[in-house]
C-alpha positions in Angstrom: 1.8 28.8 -34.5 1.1 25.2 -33.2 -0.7 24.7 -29.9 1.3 24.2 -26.7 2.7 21.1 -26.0 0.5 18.3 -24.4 0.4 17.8 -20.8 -1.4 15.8 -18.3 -1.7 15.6 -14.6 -2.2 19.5 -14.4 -4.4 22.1 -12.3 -6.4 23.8 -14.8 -7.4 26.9 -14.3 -10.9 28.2 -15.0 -11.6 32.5 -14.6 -13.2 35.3 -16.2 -11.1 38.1 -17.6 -13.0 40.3 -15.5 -11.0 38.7 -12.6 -7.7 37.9 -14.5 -5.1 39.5 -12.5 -6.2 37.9 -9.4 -6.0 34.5 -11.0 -2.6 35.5 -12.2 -1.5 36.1 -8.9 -2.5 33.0 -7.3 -1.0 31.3 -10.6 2.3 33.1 -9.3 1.9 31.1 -6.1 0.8 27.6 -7.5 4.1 27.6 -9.7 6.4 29.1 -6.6 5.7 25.8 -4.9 5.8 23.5 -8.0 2.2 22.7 -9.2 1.7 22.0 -12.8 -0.9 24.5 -14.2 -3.0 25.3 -17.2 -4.3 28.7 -17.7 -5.8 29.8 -21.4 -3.0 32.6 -22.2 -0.6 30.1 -22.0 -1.5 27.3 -23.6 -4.0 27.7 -26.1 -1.5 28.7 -29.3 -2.5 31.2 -32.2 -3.8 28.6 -34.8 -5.8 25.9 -32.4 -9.3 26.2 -31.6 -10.2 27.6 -28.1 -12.8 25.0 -27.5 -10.9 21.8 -28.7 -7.9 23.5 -26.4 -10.0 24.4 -23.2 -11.8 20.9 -23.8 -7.8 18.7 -23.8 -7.1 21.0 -20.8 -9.8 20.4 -18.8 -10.1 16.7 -20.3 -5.9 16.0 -19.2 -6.2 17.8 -15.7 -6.2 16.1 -12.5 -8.2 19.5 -11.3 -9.9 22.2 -12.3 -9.5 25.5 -9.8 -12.6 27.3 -10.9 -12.3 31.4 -9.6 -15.6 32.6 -9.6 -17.2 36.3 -9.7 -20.6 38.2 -11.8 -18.2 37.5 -14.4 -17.6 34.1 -14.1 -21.6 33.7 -13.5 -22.7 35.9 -16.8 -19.9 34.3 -19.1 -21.4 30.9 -21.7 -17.6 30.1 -22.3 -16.9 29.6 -18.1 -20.2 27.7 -18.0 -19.1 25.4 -20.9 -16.2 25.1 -19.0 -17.5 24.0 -15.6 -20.0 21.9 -16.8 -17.2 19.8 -18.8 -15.2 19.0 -15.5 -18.4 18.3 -13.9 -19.2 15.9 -16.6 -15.9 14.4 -16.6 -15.8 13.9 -13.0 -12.9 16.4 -12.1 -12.1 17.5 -8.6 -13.4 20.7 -8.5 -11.7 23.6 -6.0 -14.2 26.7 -5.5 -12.5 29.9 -5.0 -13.9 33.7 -5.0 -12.4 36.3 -6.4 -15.2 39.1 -6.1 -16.0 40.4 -3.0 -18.7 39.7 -0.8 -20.0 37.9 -4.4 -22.6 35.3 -3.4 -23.3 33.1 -6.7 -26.9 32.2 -7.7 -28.8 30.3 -10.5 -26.4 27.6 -12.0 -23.6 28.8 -10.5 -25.4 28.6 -7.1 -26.2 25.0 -7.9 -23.0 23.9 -9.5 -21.2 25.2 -6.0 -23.8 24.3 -3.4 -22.3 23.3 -0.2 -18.8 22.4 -1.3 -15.8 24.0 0.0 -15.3 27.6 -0.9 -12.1 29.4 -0.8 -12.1 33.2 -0.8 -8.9 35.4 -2.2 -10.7 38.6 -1.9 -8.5 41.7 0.2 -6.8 41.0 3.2 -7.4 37.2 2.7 -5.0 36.4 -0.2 -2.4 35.0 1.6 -4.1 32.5 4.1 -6.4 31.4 1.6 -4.0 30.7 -1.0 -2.0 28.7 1.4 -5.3 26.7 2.6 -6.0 26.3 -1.1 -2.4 24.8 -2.3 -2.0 22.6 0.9 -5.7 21.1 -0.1 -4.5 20.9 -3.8 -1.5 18.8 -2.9 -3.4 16.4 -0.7 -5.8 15.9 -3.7 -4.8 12.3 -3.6 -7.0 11.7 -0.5 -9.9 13.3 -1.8 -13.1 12.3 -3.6 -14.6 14.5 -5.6 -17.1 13.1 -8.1 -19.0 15.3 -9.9 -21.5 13.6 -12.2 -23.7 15.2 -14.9 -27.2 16.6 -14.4 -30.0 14.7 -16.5 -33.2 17.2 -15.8 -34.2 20.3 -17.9 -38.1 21.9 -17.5 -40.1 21.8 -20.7 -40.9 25.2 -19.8 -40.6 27.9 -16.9 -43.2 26.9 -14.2 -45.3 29.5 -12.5 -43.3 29.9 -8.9 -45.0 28.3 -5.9 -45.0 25.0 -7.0 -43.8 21.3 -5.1 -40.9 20.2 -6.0 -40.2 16.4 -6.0 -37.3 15.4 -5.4 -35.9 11.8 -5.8 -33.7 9.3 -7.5 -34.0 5.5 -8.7 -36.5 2.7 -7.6 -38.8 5.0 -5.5 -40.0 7.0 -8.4 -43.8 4.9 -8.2 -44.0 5.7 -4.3 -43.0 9.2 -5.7 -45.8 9.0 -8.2 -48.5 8.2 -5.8 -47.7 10.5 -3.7 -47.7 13.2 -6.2 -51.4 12.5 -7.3 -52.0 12.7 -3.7 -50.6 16.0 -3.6 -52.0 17.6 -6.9 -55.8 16.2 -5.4 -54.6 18.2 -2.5 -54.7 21.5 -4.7 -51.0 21.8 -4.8 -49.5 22.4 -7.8 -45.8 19.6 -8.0 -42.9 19.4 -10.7 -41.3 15.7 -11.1 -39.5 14.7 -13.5 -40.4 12.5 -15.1 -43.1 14.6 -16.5 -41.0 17.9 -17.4 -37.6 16.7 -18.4 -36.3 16.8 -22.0 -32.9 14.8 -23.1 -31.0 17.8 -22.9 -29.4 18.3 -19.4 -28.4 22.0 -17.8 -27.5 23.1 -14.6 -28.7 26.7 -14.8 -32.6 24.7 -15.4 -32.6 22.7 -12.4 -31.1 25.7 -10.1 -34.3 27.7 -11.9 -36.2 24.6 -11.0 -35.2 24.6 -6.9 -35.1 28.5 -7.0 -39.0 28.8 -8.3 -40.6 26.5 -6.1 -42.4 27.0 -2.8 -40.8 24.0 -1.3 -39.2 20.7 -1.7 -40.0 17.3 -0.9 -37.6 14.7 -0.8 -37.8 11.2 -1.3 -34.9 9.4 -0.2 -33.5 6.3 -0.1 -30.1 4.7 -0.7 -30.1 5.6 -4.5 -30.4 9.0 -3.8 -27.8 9.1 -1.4 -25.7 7.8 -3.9 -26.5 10.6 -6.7 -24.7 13.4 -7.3 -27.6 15.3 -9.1 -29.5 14.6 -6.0 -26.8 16.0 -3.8 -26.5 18.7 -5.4 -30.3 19.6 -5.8 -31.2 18.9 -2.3 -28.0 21.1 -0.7 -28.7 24.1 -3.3 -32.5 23.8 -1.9 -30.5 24.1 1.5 -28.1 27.2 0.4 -31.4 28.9 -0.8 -33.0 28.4 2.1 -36.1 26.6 0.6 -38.3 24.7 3.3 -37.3 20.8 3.0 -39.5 18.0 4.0 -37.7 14.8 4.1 -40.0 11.3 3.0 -38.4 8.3 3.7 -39.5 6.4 0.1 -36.9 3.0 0.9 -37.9 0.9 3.6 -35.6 0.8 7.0 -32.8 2.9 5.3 -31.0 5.0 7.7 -29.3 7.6 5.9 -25.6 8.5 6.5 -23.2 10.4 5.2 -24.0 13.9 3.2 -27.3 12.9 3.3 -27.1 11.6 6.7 -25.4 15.5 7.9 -28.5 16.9 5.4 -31.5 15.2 7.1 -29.5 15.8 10.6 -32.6 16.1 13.5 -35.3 17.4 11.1 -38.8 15.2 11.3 -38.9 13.1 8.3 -41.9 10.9 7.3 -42.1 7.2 6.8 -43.9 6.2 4.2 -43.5 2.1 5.7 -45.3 2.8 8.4 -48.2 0.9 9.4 -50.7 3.5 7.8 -49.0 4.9 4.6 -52.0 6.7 3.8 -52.0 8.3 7.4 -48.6 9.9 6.8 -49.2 11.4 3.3 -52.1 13.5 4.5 -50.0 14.8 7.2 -47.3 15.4 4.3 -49.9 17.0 2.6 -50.9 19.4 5.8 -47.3 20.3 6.3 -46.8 21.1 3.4 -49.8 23.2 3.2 -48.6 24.7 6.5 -45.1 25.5 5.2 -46.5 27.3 2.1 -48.8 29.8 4.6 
């Protein structure tokens, strides 16, 4: 049997079959009011490969919906999955489909702070109608996922610093770093500990081992969605954040701008640089007490 026709411009839809008849539901829904869908039981044919299939549905879709549960979390084939619209850029919806089902490791990461929808119980019908209405305004959204480029060498011991930071202000990150480590502290950056290979699930293990992260901002990492995404999953799992300000007079705005919002940050352009590293160095001494 040949593969279902092409088609392009669809919502693809991305589940577990431990959830499958809640996704089939809400695919009842989406097709009531006229969305073009892809789901896997329709459209991948007898005698195609499931991975070239799922990779043309994912690659031809305008969005992926991505229903998420333990399931969803424990499955290599819904990882695959998310991580391929993530690294092609997709607008991504977020939708639960387990109960009271918080997601962790990479699935906590790959989430973070982005809009969740929950179809759980007595919440079906509102959320599906929040979800559809958001699905056909997708024109006037910008979602822009971008791929991950860190992976540890190895598990760390937990407790450590983690450095956080994107672009030009990796030697200001550097010196600080040796400032830390002479402090005693032990300090992940990634320069050091990163191998070509890129995985969510390794940097969520990254920000979910360590004692407490630093960031070092500045208008690059505003701008990166790997830095997004590590700083608000730090956030979601309630790590303690120090915010360094590594670009000179940038006022953040924006995500980052929300992020930051009234916490103290340090400048590292001060008059006395060295000053404000050694009280980085006490607070963080003082956050990891």
């Amino acid at each position: 049997m040949a593969s279902a026709a092409k088609q392009t411009g669809h919502i693809m839809l991305s589940y577990s079959l431990t959830t499958e008849s809640l996704v089939i539901e809400a695919l009842k829904k989406f097709k009531e009011v006229g969305l073009a869908t892809w789901i896997d039981d329709e459209n991948i044919g007898a005698g195609s490969s499931q991975i070239d299939s799922m990779g043309e549905g994912i690659g031809d879709a305008s969005a992926v919906v991505v229903f998420y549960s333990r399931g969803y979390q424990r499955s290599p084939n819904c990882r695959l999955e998310a991580e391929h619209a993530f690294k092609l850029r997709k607008s991504i919806f977020f939708v639960r489909t387990e109960e009271n089902y918080t997601p962790d490791g990479w699935l906590g990461f790959f989430i973070g702070r982005n809009l969740s929808y929950d179809i759980t119980g007595d919440k079906f019908a509102s959320e599906i109608h929040r979800l559809i209405k958001n699905m056909k305004d997708l024109s006037k959204q910008k979602v822009v996922p971008n791929p991950l480029s860190v992976k540890p060498k190895s598990k760390l011991g937990e407790g450590y610093v983690l450095l956080s930071y994107s672009g030009s202000t990796k030697e200001i990150v550097q010196k600080a770093k040796s400032k830390i480590q002479a402090a005693g502290l032990s300090t992940w950056m990634d320069d050091e500990n990163a191998e070509s290979a890129s995985s969510m699930e390794s940097v969520a293990a990254l920000v979910d081992d360590a004692a407490l992260v630093v960031v070092f901002y500045g208008s690059a990492f505003r701008k990166s969605v790997k830095s997004r995404m590590e700083a608000e999953y730090a956030e979601v799992k309630k790590k303690p954040i120090l915010f360094v300000r590594a670009e000179k007079n940038y006022h953040p705005d924006g995500w980052l701008g929300i992020l930051i919002g009234s916490y103290m940050y340090f400048d590292l352009f001060r008059d006395d640089g060295e000053s404000v590293l050694q009280n980085l160095i006490a607070r963080i001494k003082e956050k990891r007490t």
